[in-house]
Amino acid sequence: EPEVTQTPSHQVTQMGQEVILRCVPISNHLYFYWYRQILGQKVEFLVSFYNNEISEKSEIFDDQFSVERPDGSNFTLKIRSTKLEDSAMYFCASSVSGIAKNIQYFGAGTRLSVL
Amino acid sequence: DQQVKQNSPSLSVQEGRISILNCDYTNSMFDYFLWYKKYPAEGPTFLISISSIKDKNEDGRFTVFLNKSAKHLSLHIVPSQPGDSAVYFCAASGYGNAGKSTFGDGTTLTVKP
């Protein structure tokens, strides 16, 4: 069964460093998303991406964040200068289309620990 | 502004009995609702969904009920099994928001053998 894969599973970084979280969405999917879950809190939407541009982003997704689809398979989330409060699980998701009823398939997540 | 709320952080039921998980929402623009299940160290997995034009959707042991006037939905699991023990997230999305889903806080279901 096709699945969304995320690497690494755990990323440890020093505050102020740049990190890139990587995702390989399901191959025939066209919409891509990043969500995060701070420990003990809800899953929060960060950004959606379609046709090589951001469709929507949340207030959390400030100038420190960027997304890119550098080739035909990868979808990346970059945090330019990490802060302690960026420590969270980051989930990538993809869907066939962007309509409301479309199911999003999630990866297993990358745990980001900012020290 | 918490648009999707799951007021019960945890629920414990006996194997074979019914599990009822509840979710409330405030945004009238939501027109599609989904339930996701999440095991530790895994991402959320889609379970069942319902469109706002329906009031019930059933899939095997799982049934979702939607009460639009009350802005309330519930997930029923019958009969509950120990393998159902997980965190259940209610999520909502609306037309024109590029598929973005707004999640509730989650309810941890424990099914005891």
mmCIF file with all atom_site columns, N, CA, C and O in Angstrom, chain A residues 61-91:
data_model
loop_
_atom_site.group_PDB
_atom_site.id
_atom_site.type_symbol
_atom_site.label_atom_id
_atom_site.label_alt_id
_atom_site.label_comp_id
_atom_site.label_asym_id
_atom_site.label_entity_id
_atom_site.label_seq_id
_atom_site.pdbx_PDB_ins_code
_atom_site.Cartn_x
_atom_site.Cartn_y
_atom_site.Cartn_z
_atom_site.occupancy
_atom_site.B_iso_or_equiv
_atom_site.pdbx_formal_charge
_atom_site.auth_seq_id
_atom_site.auth_comp_id
_atom_site.auth_asym_id
_atom_site.auth_atom_id
_atom_site.pdbx_PDB_model_num
ATOM 1   N N  . PHE A 1 61 ? 3.150  29.531 10.537 1.00 0.00 ? 61 PHE A N  1
ATOM 2   C CA . PHE A 1 61 ? 4.078  29.447 9.397  1.00 0.00 ? 61 PHE A CA 1
ATOM 3   C C  . PHE A 1 61 ? 4.587  30.842 9.068  1.00 0.00 ? 61 PHE A C  1
ATOM 4   O O  . PHE A 1 61 ? 4.114  31.498 8.145  1.00 0.00 ? 61 PHE A O  1
ATOM 5   N N  . ASP A 1 62 ? 5.554  31.308 9.866  1.00 0.00 ? 62 ASP A N  1
ATOM 6   C CA . ASP A 1 62 ? 6.085  32.659 9.654  1.00 0.00 ? 62 ASP A CA 1
ATOM 7   C C  . ASP A 1 62 ? 7.309  32.607 8.735  1.00 0.00 ? 62 ASP A C  1
ATOM 8   O O  . ASP A 1 62 ? 7.570  31.589 8.093  1.00 0.00 ? 62 ASP A O  1
ATOM 9   N N  . ASP A 1 63 ? 8.037  33.697 8.698  1.00 0.00 ? 63 ASP A N  1
ATOM 10  C CA . ASP A 1 63 ? 9.155  33.814 7.749  1.00 0.00 ? 63 ASP A CA 1
ATOM 11  C C  . ASP A 1 63 ? 10.284 32.832 8.028  1.00 0.00 ? 63 ASP A C  1
ATOM 12  O O  . ASP A 1 63 ? 11.186 32.678 7.191  1.00 0.00 ? 63 ASP A O  1
ATOM 13  N N  . GLN A 1 64 ? 10.276 32.216 9.200  1.00 0.00 ? 64 GLN A N  1
ATOM 14  C CA . GLN A 1 64 ? 11.314 31.228 9.513  1.00 0.00 ? 64 GLN A CA 1
ATOM 15  C C  . GLN A 1 64 ? 11.076 29.900 8.790  1.00 0.00 ? 64 GLN A C  1
ATOM 16  O O  . GLN A 1 64 ? 11.960 29.066 8.707  1.00 0.00 ? 64 GLN A O  1
ATOM 17  N N  . PHE A 1 65 ? 9.857  29.726 8.292  1.00 0.00 ? 65 PHE A N  1
ATOM 18  C CA . PHE A 1 65 ? 9.492  28.470 7.649  1.00 0.00 ? 65 PHE A CA 1
ATOM 19  C C  . PHE A 1 65 ? 9.451  28.641 6.138  1.00 0.00 ? 65 PHE A C  1
ATOM 20  O O  . PHE A 1 65 ? 9.075  29.703 5.626  1.00 0.00 ? 65 PHE A O  1
ATOM 21  N N  . SER A 1 66 ? 9.806  27.594 5.441  1.00 0.00 ? 66 SER A N  1
ATOM 22  C CA . SER A 1 66 ? 9.610  27.578 3.993  1.00 0.00 ? 66 SER A CA 1
ATOM 23  C C  . SER A 1 66 ? 9.407  26.136 3.560  1.00 0.00 ? 66 SER A C  1
ATOM 24  O O  . SER A 1 66 ? 9.818  25.196 4.251  1.00 0.00 ? 66 SER A O  1
ATOM 25  N N  . VAL A 1 67 ? 8.727  25.974 2.436  1.00 0.00 ? 67 VAL A N  1
ATOM 26  C CA . VAL A 1 67 ? 8.518  24.643 1.872  1.00 0.00 ? 67 VAL A CA 1
ATOM 27  C C  . VAL A 1 67 ? 8.963  24.644 0.428  1.00 0.00 ? 67 VAL A C  1
ATOM 28  O O  . VAL A 1 67 ? 8.967  25.674 -0.251 1.00 0.00 ? 67 VAL A O  1
ATOM 29  N N  . GLU A 1 68 ? 9.307  23.449 -0.015 1.00 0.00 ? 68 GLU A N  1
ATOM 30  C CA . GLU A 1 68 ? 9.828  23.330 -1.367 1.00 0.00 ? 68 GLU A CA 1
ATOM 31  C C  . GLU A 1 68 ? 9.569  21.930 -1.879 1.00 0.00 ? 68 GLU A C  1
ATOM 32  O O  . GLU A 1 68 ? 9.544  20.969 -1.102 1.00 0.00 ? 68 GLU A O  1
ATOM 33  N N  . ARG A 1 69 ? 9.365  21.850 -3.172 1.00 0.00 ? 69 ARG A N  1
ATOM 34  C CA . ARG A 1 69 ? 9.310  20.545 -3.815 1.00 0.00 ? 69 ARG A CA 1
ATOM 35  C C  . ARG A 1 69 ? 10.450 20.542 -4.833 1.00 0.00 ? 69 ARG A C  1
ATOM 36  O O  . ARG A 1 69 ? 10.266 20.883 -5.989 1.00 0.00 ? 69 ARG A O  1
ATOM 37  N N  . PRO A 1 70 ? 11.636 20.191 -4.371 1.00 0.00 ? 70 PRO A N  1
ATOM 38  C CA . PRO A 1 70 ? 12.836 20.371 -5.200 1.00 0.00 ? 70 PRO A CA 1
ATOM 39  C C  . PRO A 1 70 ? 12.904 19.458 -6.424 1.00 0.00 ? 70 PRO A C  1
ATOM 40  O O  . PRO A 1 70 ? 13.593 19.771 -7.382 1.00 0.00 ? 70 PRO A O  1
ATOM 41  N N  . ASP A 1 71 ? 12.195 18.348 -6.362 1.00 0.00 ? 71 ASP A N  1
ATOM 42  C CA . ASP A 1 71 ? 12.183 17.437 -7.510 1.00 0.00 ? 71 ASP A CA 1
ATOM 43  C C  . ASP A 1 71 ? 10.803 16.807 -7.576 1.00 0.00 ? 71 ASP A C  1
ATOM 44  O O  . ASP A 1 71 ? 9.886  17.257 -6.908 1.00 0.00 ? 71 ASP A O  1
ATOM 45  N N  . GLY A 1 72 ? 10.662 15.766 -8.373 1.00 0.00 ? 72 GLY A N  1
ATOM 46  C CA . GLY A 1 72 ? 9.334  15.192 -8.563 1.00 0.00 ? 72 GLY A CA 1
ATOM 47  C C  . GLY A 1 72 ? 8.816  14.365 -7.421 1.00 0.00 ? 72 GLY A C  1
ATOM 48  O O  . GLY A 1 72 ? 7.660  13.961 -7.422 1.00 0.00 ? 72 GLY A O  1
ATOM 49  N N  . SER A 1 73 ? 9.667  14.124 -6.400 1.00 0.00 ? 73 SER A N  1
ATOM 50  C CA . SER A 1 73 ? 9.207  13.225 -5.354 1.00 0.00 ? 73 SER A CA 1
ATOM 51  C C  . SER A 1 73 ? 9.277  13.812 -3.946 1.00 0.00 ? 73 SER A C  1
ATOM 52  O O  . SER A 1 73 ? 8.445  13.493 -3.111 1.00 0.00 ? 73 SER A O  1
ATOM 53  N N  . ASN A 1 74 ? 10.248 14.665 -3.672 1.00 0.00 ? 74 ASN A N  1
ATOM 54  C CA . ASN A 1 74 ? 10.412 15.155 -2.308 1.00 0.00 ? 74 ASN A CA 1
ATOM 55  C C  . ASN A 1 74 ? 9.631  16.424 -2.036 1.00 0.00 ? 74 ASN A C  1
ATOM 56  O O  . ASN A 1 74 ? 9.390  17.243 -2.932 1.00 0.00 ? 74 ASN A O  1
ATOM 57  N N  . PHE A 1 75 ? 9.246  16.569 -0.777 1.00 0.00 ? 75 PHE A N  1
ATOM 58  C CA . PHE A 1 75 ? 8.572  17.773 -0.306 1.00 0.00 ? 75 PHE A CA 1
ATOM 59  C C  . PHE A 1 75 ? 9.222  18.118 1.024  1.00 0.00 ? 75 PHE A C  1
ATOM 60  O O  . PHE A 1 75 ? 9.237  17.293 1.930  1.00 0.00 ? 75 PHE A O  1
ATOM 61  N N  . THR A 1 76 ? 9.812  19.288 1.127  1.00 0.00 ? 76 THR A N  1
ATOM 62  C CA . THR A 1 76 ? 10.608 19.595 2.314  1.00 0.00 ? 76 THR A CA 1
ATOM 63  C C  . THR A 1 76 ? 10.045 20.778 3.084  1.00 0.00 ? 76 THR A C  1
ATOM 64  O O  . THR A 1 76 ? 9.421  21.682 2.521  1.00 0.00 ? 76 THR A O  1
ATOM 65  N N  . LEU A 1 77 ? 10.291 20.747 4.378  1.00 0.00 ? 77 LEU A N  1
ATOM 66  C CA . LEU A 1 77 ? 9.982  21.864 5.268  1.00 0.00 ? 77 LEU A CA 1
ATOM 67  C C  . LEU A 1 77 ? 11.300 22.339 5.860  1.00 0.00 ? 77 LEU A C  1
ATOM 68  O O  . LEU A 1 77 ? 12.031 21.553 6.468  1.00 0.00 ? 77 LEU A O  1
ATOM 69  N N  . LYS A 1 78 ? 11.613 23.608 5.669  1.00 0.00 ? 78 LYS A N  1
ATOM 70  C CA . LYS A 1 78 ? 12.839 24.180 6.213  1.00 0.00 ? 78 LYS A CA 1
ATOM 71  C C  . LYS A 1 78 ? 12.479 25.165 7.316  1.00 0.00 ? 78 LYS A C  1
ATOM 72  O O  . LYS A 1 78 ? 11.589 26.008 7.149  1.00 0.00 ? 78 LYS A O  1
ATOM 73  N N  . ILE A 1 79 ? 13.199 25.034 8.412  1.00 0.00 ? 79 ILE A N  1
ATOM 74  C CA . ILE A 1 79 ? 13.105 26.026 9.484  1.00 0.00 ? 79 ILE A CA 1
ATOM 75  C C  . ILE A 1 79 ? 14.449 26.718 9.531  1.00 0.00 ? 79 ILE A C  1
ATOM 76  O O  . ILE A 1 79 ? 15.482 26.088 9.788  1.00 0.00 ? 79 ILE A O  1
ATOM 77  N N  . ARG A 1 80 ? 14.455 28.001 9.263  1.00 0.00 ? 80 ARG A N  1
ATOM 78  C CA . ARG A 1 80 ? 15.705 28.732 9.033  1.00 0.00 ? 80 ARG A CA 1
ATOM 79  C C  . ARG A 1 80 ? 16.550 28.868 10.294 1.00 0.00 ? 80 ARG A C  1
ATOM 80  O O  . ARG A 1 80 ? 17.739 28.636 10.286 1.00 0.00 ? 80 ARG A O  1
ATOM 81  N N  . SER A 1 81 ? 15.957 29.247 11.351 1.00 0.00 ? 81 SER A N  1
ATOM 82  C CA . SER A 1 81 ? 16.681 29.469 12.611 1.00 0.00 ? 81 SER A CA 1
ATOM 83  C C  . SER A 1 81 ? 15.803 28.940 13.730 1.00 0.00 ? 81 SER A C  1
ATOM 84  O O  . SER A 1 81 ? 14.878 29.620 14.184 1.00 0.00 ? 81 SER A O  1
ATOM 85  N N  . THR A 1 82 ? 16.073 27.713 14.143 1.00 0.00 ? 82 THR A N  1
ATOM 86  C CA . THR A 1 82 ? 15.161 27.029 15.063 1.00 0.00 ? 82 THR A CA 1
ATOM 87  C C  . THR A 1 82 ? 15.133 27.675 16.439 1.00 0.00 ? 82 THR A C  1
ATOM 88  O O  . THR A 1 82 ? 16.142 28.209 16.933 1.00 0.00 ? 82 THR A O  1
ATOM 89  N N  . LYS A 1 83 ? 13.959 27.627 17.042 1.00 0.00 ? 83 LYS A N  1
ATOM 90  C CA . LYS A 1 83 ? 13.759 28.115 18.403 1.00 0.00 ? 83 LYS A CA 1
ATOM 91  C C  . LYS A 1 83 ? 13.355 26.929 19.277 1.00 0.00 ? 83 LYS A C  1
ATOM 92  O O  . LYS A 1 83 ? 12.902 25.892 18.776 1.00 0.00 ? 83 LYS A O  1
ATOM 93  N N  . LEU A 1 84 ? 13.480 27.098 20.572 1.00 0.00 ? 84 LEU A N  1
ATOM 94  C CA . LEU A 1 84 ? 13.111 26.015 21.484 1.00 0.00 ? 84 LEU A CA 1
ATOM 95  C C  . LEU A 1 84 ? 11.674 25.580 21.267 1.00 0.00 ? 84 LEU A C  1
ATOM 96  O O  . LEU A 1 84 ? 11.354 24.383 21.318 1.00 0.00 ? 84 LEU A O  1
ATOM 97  N N  . GLU A 1 85 ? 10.815 26.553 21.014 1.00 0.00 ? 85 GLU A N  1
ATOM 98  C CA . GLU A 1 85 ? 9.384  26.246 20.861 1.00 0.00 ? 85 GLU A CA 1
ATOM 99  C C  . GLU A 1 85 ? 9.043  25.559 19.534 1.00 0.00 ? 85 GLU A C  1
ATOM 100 O O  . GLU A 1 85 ? 7.893  25.195 19.310 1.00 0.00 ? 85 GLU A O  1
ATOM 101 N N  . ASP A 1 86 ? 10.027 25.382 18.676 1.00 0.00 ? 86 ASP A N  1
ATOM 102 C CA . ASP A 1 86 ? 9.805  24.606 17.448 1.00 0.00 ? 86 ASP A CA 1
ATOM 103 C C  . ASP A 1 86 ? 9.877  23.105 17.717 1.00 0.00 ? 86 ASP A C  1
ATOM 104 O O  . ASP A 1 86 ? 9.566  22.296 16.824 1.00 0.00 ? 86 ASP A O  1
ATOM 105 N N  . SER A 1 87 ? 10.271 22.726 18.915 1.00 0.00 ? 87 SER A N  1
ATOM 106 C CA . SER A 1 87 ? 10.326 21.297 19.253 1.00 0.00 ? 87 SER A CA 1
ATOM 107 C C  . SER A 1 87 ? 8.922  20.711 19.181 1.00 0.00 ? 87 SER A C  1
ATOM 108 O O  . SER A 1 87 ? 8.000  21.183 19.854 1.00 0.00 ? 87 SER A O  1
ATOM 109 N N  . ALA A 1 88 ? 8.756  19.697 18.353 1.00 0.00 ? 88 ALA A N  1
ATOM 110 C CA . ALA A 1 88 ? 7.425  19.113 18.110 1.00 0.00 ? 88 ALA A CA 1
ATOM 111 C C  . ALA A 1 88 ? 7.588  17.916 17.182 1.00 0.00 ? 88 ALA A C  1
ATOM 112 O O  . ALA A 1 88 ? 8.662  17.671 16.643 1.00 0.00 ? 88 ALA A O  1
ATOM 113 N N  . MET A 1 89 ? 6.480  17.203 16.989 1.00 0.00 ? 89 MET A N  1
ATOM 114 C CA . MET A 1 89 ? 6.392  16.215 15.900 1.00 0.00 ? 89 MET A CA 1
ATOM 115 C C  . MET A 1 89 ? 5.889  16.944 14.668 1.00 0.00 ? 89 MET A C  1
ATOM 116 O O  . MET A 1 89 ? 4.902  17.679 14.741 1.00 0.00 ? 89 MET A O  1
ATOM 117 N N  . TYR A 1 90 ? 6.551  16.745 13.572 1.00 0.00 ? 90 TYR A N  1
ATOM 118 C CA . TYR A 1 90 ? 6.132  17.358 12.323 1.00 0.00 ? 90 TYR A CA 1
ATOM 119 C C  . TYR A 1 90 ? 5.638  16.267 11.393 1.00 0.00 ? 90 TYR A C  1
ATOM 120 O O  . TYR A 1 90 ? 6.349  15.312 11.090 1.00 0.00 ? 90 TYR A O  1
ATOM 121 N N  . PHE A 1 91 ? 4.398  16.418 10.960 1.00 0.00 ? 91 PHE A N  1
ATOM 122 C CA . PHE A 1 91 ? 3.781  15.426 10.088 1.00 0.00 ? 91 PHE A CA 1
ATOM 123 C C  . PHE A 1 91 ? 3.616  16.009 8.684  1.00 0.00 ? 91 PHE A C  1
ATOM 124 O O  . PHE A 1 91 ? 3.107  17.114 8.515  1.00 0.00 ? 91 PHE A O  1
#
